[in-house]
Short mmCIF file of C-alpha atoms and ligand atoms in Angstrom, two decimals:
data_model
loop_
_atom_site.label_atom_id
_atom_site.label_comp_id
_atom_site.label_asym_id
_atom_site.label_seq_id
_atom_site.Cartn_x
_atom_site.Cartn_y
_atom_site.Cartn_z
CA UNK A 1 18.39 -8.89 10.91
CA UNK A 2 15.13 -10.34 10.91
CA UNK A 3 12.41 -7.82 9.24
CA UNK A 4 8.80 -7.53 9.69
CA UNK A 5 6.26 -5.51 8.02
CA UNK A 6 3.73 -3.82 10.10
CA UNK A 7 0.07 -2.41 8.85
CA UNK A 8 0.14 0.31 10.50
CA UNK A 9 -3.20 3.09 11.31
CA UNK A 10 -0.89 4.85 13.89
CA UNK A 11 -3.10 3.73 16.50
CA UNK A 12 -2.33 2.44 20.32
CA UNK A 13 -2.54 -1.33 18.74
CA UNK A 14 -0.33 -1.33 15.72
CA UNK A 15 1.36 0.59 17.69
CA UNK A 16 1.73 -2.05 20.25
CA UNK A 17 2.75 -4.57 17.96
CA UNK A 18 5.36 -2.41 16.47
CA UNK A 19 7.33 -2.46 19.95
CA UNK A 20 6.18 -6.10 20.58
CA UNK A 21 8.17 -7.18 17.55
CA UNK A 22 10.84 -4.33 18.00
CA UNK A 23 11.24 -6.93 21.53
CA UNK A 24 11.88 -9.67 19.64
CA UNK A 25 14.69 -8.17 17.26
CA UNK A 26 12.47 -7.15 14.15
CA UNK A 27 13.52 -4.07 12.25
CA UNK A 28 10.12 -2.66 11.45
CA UNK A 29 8.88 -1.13 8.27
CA UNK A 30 4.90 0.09 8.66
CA UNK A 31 3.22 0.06 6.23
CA UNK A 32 0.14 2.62 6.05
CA UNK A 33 -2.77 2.63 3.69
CA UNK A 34 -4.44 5.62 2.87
CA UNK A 35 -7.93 4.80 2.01
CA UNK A 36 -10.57 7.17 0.12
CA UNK A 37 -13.25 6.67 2.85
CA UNK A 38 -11.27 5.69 5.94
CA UNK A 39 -10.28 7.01 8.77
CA UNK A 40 -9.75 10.39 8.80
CA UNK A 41 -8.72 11.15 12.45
CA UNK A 42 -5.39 10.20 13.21
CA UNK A 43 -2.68 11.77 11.91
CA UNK A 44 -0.07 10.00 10.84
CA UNK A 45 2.99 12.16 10.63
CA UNK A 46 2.20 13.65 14.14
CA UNK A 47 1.49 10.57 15.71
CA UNK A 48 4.96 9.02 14.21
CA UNK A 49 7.02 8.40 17.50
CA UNK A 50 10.46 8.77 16.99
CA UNK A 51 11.76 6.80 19.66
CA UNK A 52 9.62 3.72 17.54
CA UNK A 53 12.68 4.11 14.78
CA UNK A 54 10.71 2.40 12.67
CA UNK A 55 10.61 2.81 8.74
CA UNK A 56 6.84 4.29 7.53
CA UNK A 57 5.56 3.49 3.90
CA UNK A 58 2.67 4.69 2.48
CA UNK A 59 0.28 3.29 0.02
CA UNK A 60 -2.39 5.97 -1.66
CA UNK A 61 -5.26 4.46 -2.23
CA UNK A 62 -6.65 7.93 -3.36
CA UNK A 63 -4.48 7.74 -6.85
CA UNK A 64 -4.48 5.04 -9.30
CA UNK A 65 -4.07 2.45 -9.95
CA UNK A 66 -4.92 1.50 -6.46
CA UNK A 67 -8.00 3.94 -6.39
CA UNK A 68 -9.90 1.87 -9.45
CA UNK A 69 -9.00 -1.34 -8.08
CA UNK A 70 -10.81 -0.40 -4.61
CA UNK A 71 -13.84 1.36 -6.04
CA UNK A 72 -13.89 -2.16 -7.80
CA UNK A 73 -14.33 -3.94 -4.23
CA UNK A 74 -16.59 -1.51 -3.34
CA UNK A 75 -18.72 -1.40 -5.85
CA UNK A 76 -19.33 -5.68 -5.78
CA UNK A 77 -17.92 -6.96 -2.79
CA UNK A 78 -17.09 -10.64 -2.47
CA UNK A 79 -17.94 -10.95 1.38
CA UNK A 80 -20.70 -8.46 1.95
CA UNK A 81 -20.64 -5.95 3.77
CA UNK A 82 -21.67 -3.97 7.00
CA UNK A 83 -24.46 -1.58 8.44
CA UNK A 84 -23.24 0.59 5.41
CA UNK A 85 -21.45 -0.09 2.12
CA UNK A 86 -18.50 -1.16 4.26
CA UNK A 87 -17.11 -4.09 2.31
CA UNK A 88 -14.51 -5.07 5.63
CA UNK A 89 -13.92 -8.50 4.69
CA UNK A 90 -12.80 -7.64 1.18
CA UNK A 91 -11.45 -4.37 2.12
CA UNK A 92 -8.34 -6.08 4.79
CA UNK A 93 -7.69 -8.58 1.95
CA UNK A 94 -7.27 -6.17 -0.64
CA UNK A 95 -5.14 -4.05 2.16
CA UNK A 96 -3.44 -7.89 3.24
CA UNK A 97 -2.58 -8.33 -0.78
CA UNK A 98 -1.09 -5.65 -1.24
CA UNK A 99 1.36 -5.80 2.04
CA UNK A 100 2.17 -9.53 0.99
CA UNK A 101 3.50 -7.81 -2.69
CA UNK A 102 5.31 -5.43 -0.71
CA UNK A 103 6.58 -7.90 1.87
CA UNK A 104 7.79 -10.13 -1.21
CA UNK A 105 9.55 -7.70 -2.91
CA UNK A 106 11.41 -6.64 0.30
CA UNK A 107 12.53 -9.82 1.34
CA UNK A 108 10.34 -9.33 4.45
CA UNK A 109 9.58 -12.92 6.52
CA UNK A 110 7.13 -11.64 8.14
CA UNK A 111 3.73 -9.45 8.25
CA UNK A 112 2.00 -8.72 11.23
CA UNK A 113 -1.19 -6.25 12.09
CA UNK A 114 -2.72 -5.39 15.30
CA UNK A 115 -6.56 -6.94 15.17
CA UNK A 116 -7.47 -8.31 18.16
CA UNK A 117 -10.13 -10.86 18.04
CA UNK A 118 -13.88 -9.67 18.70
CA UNK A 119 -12.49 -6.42 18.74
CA UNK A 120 -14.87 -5.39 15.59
CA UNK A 121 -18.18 -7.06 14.45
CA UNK A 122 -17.70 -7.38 10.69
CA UNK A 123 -13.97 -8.52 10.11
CA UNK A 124 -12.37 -9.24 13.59
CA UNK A 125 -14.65 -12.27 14.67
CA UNK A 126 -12.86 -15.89 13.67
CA UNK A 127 -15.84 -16.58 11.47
CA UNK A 128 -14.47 -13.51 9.89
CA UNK A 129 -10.76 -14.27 10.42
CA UNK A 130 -10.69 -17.32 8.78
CA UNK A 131 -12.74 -16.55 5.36
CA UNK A 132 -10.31 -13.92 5.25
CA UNK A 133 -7.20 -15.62 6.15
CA UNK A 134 -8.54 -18.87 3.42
CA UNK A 135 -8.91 -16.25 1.03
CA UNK A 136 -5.36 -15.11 1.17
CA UNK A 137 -3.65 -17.94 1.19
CA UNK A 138 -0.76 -16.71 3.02
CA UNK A 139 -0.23 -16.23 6.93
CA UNK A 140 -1.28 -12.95 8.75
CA UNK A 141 0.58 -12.45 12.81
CA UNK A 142 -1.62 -11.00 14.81
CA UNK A 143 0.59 -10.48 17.82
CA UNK A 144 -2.54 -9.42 20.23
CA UNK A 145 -4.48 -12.04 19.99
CA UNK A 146 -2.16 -14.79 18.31
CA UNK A 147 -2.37 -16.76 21.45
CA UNK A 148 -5.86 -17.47 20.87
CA UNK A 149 -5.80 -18.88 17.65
CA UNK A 150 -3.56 -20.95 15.72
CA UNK A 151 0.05 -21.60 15.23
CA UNK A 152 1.17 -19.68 12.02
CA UNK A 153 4.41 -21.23 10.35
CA UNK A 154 6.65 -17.84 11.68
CA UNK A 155 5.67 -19.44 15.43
CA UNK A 156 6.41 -22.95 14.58
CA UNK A 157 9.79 -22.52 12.95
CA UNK A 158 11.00 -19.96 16.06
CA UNK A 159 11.18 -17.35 13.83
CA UNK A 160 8.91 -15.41 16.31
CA UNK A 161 8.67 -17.06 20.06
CA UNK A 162 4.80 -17.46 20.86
CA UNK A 163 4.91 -17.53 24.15
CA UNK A 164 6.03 -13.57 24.42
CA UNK A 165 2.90 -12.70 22.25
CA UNK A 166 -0.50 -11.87 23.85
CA UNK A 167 -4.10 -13.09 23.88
CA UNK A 168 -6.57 -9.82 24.06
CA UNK A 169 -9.36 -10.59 23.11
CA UNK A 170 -12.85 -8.20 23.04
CA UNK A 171 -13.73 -4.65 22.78
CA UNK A 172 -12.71 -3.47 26.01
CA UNK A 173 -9.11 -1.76 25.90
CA UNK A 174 -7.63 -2.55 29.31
CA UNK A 175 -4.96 -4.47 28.96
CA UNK A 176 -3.53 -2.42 25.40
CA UNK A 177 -3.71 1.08 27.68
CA UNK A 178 -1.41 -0.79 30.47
CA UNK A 179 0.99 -2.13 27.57
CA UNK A 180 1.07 1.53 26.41
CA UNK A 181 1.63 2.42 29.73
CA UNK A 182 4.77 0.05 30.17
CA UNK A 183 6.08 1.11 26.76
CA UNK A 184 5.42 4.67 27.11
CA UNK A 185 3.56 5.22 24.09
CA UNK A 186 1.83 8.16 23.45
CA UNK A 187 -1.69 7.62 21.42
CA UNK A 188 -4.05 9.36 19.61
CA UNK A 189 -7.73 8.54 20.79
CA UNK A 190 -9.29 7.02 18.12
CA UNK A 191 -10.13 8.41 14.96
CA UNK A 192 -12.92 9.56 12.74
CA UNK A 193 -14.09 5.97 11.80
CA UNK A 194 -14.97 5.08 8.00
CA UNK A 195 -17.39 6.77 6.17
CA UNK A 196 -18.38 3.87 4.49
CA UNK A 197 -20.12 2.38 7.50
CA UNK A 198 -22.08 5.49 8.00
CA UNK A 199 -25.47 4.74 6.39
CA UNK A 200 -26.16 8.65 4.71
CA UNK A 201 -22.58 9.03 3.40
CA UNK A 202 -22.34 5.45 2.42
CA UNK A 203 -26.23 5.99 0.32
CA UNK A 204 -24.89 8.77 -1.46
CA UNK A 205 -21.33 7.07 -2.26
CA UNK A 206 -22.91 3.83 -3.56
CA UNK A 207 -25.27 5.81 -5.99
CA UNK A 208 -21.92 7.97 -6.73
CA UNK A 209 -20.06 4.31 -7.39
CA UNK A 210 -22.97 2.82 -9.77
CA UNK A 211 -22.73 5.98 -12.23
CA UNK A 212 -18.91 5.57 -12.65
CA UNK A 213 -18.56 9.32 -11.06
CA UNK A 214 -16.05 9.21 -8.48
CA UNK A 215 -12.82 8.98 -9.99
CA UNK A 216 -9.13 10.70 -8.76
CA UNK A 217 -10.34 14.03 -9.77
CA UNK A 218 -13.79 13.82 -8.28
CA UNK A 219 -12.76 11.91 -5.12
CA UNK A 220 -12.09 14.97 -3.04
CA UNK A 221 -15.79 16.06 -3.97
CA UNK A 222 -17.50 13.27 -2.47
CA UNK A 223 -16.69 14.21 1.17
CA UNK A 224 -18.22 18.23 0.59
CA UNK A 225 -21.61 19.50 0.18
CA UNK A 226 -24.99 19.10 -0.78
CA UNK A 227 -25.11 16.46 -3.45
CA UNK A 228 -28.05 16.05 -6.08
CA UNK A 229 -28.48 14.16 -9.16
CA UNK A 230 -30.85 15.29 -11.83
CA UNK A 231 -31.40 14.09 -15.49
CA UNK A 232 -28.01 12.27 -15.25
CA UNK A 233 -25.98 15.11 -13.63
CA UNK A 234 -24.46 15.10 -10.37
CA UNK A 235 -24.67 18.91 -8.60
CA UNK A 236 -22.92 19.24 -5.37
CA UNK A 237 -23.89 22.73 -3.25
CA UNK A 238 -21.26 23.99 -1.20
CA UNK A 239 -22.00 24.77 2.32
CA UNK A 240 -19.41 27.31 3.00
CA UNK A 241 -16.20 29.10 1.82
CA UNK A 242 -13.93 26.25 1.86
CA UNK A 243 -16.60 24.20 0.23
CA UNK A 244 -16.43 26.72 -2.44
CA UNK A 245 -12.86 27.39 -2.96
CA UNK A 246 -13.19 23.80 -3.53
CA UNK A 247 -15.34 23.80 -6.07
CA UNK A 248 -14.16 26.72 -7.74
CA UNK A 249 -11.15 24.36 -8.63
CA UNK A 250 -13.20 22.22 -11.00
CA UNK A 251 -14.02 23.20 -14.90
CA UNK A 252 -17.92 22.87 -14.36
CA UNK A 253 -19.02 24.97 -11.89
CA UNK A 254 -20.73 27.98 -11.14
CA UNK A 255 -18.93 30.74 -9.08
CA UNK A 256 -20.03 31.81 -5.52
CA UNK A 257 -21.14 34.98 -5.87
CA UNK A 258 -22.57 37.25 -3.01
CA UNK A 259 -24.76 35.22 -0.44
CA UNK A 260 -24.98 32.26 -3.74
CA UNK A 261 -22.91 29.21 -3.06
CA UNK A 262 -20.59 27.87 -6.02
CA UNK A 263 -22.13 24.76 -7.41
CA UNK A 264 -20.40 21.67 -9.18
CA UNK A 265 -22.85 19.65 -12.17
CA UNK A 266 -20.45 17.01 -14.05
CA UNK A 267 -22.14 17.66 -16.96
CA UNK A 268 -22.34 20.92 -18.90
CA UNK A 269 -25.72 20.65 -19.72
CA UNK A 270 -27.52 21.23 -16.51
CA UNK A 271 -26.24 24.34 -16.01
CA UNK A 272 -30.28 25.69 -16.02
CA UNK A 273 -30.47 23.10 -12.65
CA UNK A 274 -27.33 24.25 -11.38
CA UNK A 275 -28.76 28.03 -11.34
CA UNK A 276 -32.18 27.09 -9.58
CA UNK A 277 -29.99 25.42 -7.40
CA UNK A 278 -27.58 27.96 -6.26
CA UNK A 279 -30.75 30.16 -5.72
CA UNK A 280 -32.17 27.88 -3.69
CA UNK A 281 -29.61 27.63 -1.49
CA UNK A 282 -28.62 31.45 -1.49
CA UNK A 283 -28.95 33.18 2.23
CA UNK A 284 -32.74 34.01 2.31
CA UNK A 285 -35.69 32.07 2.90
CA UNK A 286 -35.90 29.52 0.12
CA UNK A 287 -37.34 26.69 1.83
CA UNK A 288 -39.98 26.46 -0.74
CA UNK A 289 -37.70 26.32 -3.76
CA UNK A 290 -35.37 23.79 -1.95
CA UNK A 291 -38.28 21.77 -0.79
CA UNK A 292 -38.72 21.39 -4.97
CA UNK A 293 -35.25 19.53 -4.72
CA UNK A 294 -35.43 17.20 -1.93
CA UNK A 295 -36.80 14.53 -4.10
CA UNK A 296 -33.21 14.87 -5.88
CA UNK A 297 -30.80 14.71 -2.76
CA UNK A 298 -28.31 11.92 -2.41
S1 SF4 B 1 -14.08 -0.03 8.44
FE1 SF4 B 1 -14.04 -1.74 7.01
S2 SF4 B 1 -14.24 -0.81 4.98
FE2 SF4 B 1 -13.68 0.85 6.40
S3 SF4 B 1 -11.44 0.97 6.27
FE3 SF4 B 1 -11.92 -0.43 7.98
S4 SF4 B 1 -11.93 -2.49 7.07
FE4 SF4 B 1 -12.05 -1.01 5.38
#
């Protein structure tokens, strides 16, 4: 049987792919990363259709080794990178790398994703395309759009027939919401998007990235709270309950405690800042002695 590896968000257009290859006799495996910062609204498990019978894999990019080897990209990215900190370019190769290993080592011919060209500004353009497909040295299918660019060696040696792929091409959605029609394919609207092209978040996660502080353990912490840094410590203020369950779970904090939210500080030593903190925050009127902080904020 002939196999083909799918990088797969769960979305209508990997979807699509999946069945457009399912059409041509591929027995699918999808392959889905799960990135620190990326999207956050689709979930996969529900979305899963069964009558896709297709084999999911998932890579967690939130545990190392694969965490320090993308902090790596994101802290010096080779292609630059968007409005934020979003590093696309190098952030589909590394993702493209990785499915290539796993492709290898499954004796899969064949690796396909569902980009559609112009489709996003930073990595779906051809400019784009091609520094990233030079950079890999190996050939990506992109069964939406193949059409509209060039032969890849799968096409040419009949391995896949061309002619039954597509050539989308743009923002607009159209033509993938008749195809989901046709299949019957029911699709999540898209997700939350990646923090890392939100300018505040991505500010905060960049100074986070040059101090060497987000690591496994802290990575859950970067997506809570109010963050500061002060004399070399990092204080996050939770906002709420949850925040502070949260919290609670690391060594160096202080407990919430009656109106007073539970602050983190990554270094035992502030623990004078982290208690001006926590009353500064505390339910009350303390703009004044926040005010004294904002200089601090990430
Ligand atoms: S938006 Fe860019 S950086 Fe974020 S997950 Fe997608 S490709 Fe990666």
């Amino acid at each position: 049987m002939k196999k083909a590896l799918v990088l797969y968000s769960g979305g209508l257009d990997s979807r699509l792919v999946v069945r457009l290859l399912q059409d041509q006799n591929f027995e699918i495996t999808a392959l889905y990363f799960a990135l620190p910062f990326g999207c956050t609204g689709c979930n996969l498990l529900e979305n899963l259709n069964q009558k896709e019978k297709i084999k999911l894999e998932i890579l967690n990019v939130n545990k190392e080794p694969l965490l320090s080897e993308y902090l790596q990209i994101l802290k010096s990215p080779k292609h630059g990178t968007g409005a934020g900190i979003n590093p696309c370019k190098d952030c589909k190769i590394f993702m493209f790398k990785k499915a290539h290993e796993y492709a290898k080592k499954h004796d899969i011919q064949l690796i396909a994703t569902g980009e559609v060209i112009g489709q996003r500004p930073m990595s779906q353009i051809p400019s784009a395309i091609k520094t990233i497909d030079e950079e890999l040295g190996f050939e990506i299918l992109r069964p939406l759009c193949a059409k509209k660019l060039r032969e890849t060696a799968v096409e040419k040696s009949g391995l896949v027939d061309r002619s039954k792929l597509l050539e989308i091409t743009g923002r607009g959605r159209k033509k993938q919401m008749e195809l989901a029609k046709k299949y019957e394919i029911e699709y999540p609207s898209p997700g939350g998007g990646c923090l890392l092209c939100e300018k505040s978040p991505a500010l905060r996660l960049k100074h986070l990235l040059e101090k060497n502080l987000i690591t496994e353990k802290t990575l859950s912490l970067t997506m809570i709270g109010r963050h500061f840094y002060i004399n070399n410590t990092w204080f996050i203020v939770a906002r709420d309950a949850k925040e502070s369950q949260i919290i609670s779970t690391f060594k160096n904090h202080i407990p919430d405690d009656y109106g007073k939210p539970s602050v983190y500080l990554s270094k035992k030593s502030g623990e004078k800042e982290a208690t001006k903190l926590q009353e500064a925050y505390s339910t009350g009127d303390n703009q004044e002695k926040r005010n004294k902080f904002k200089k601090y904020k990430l």
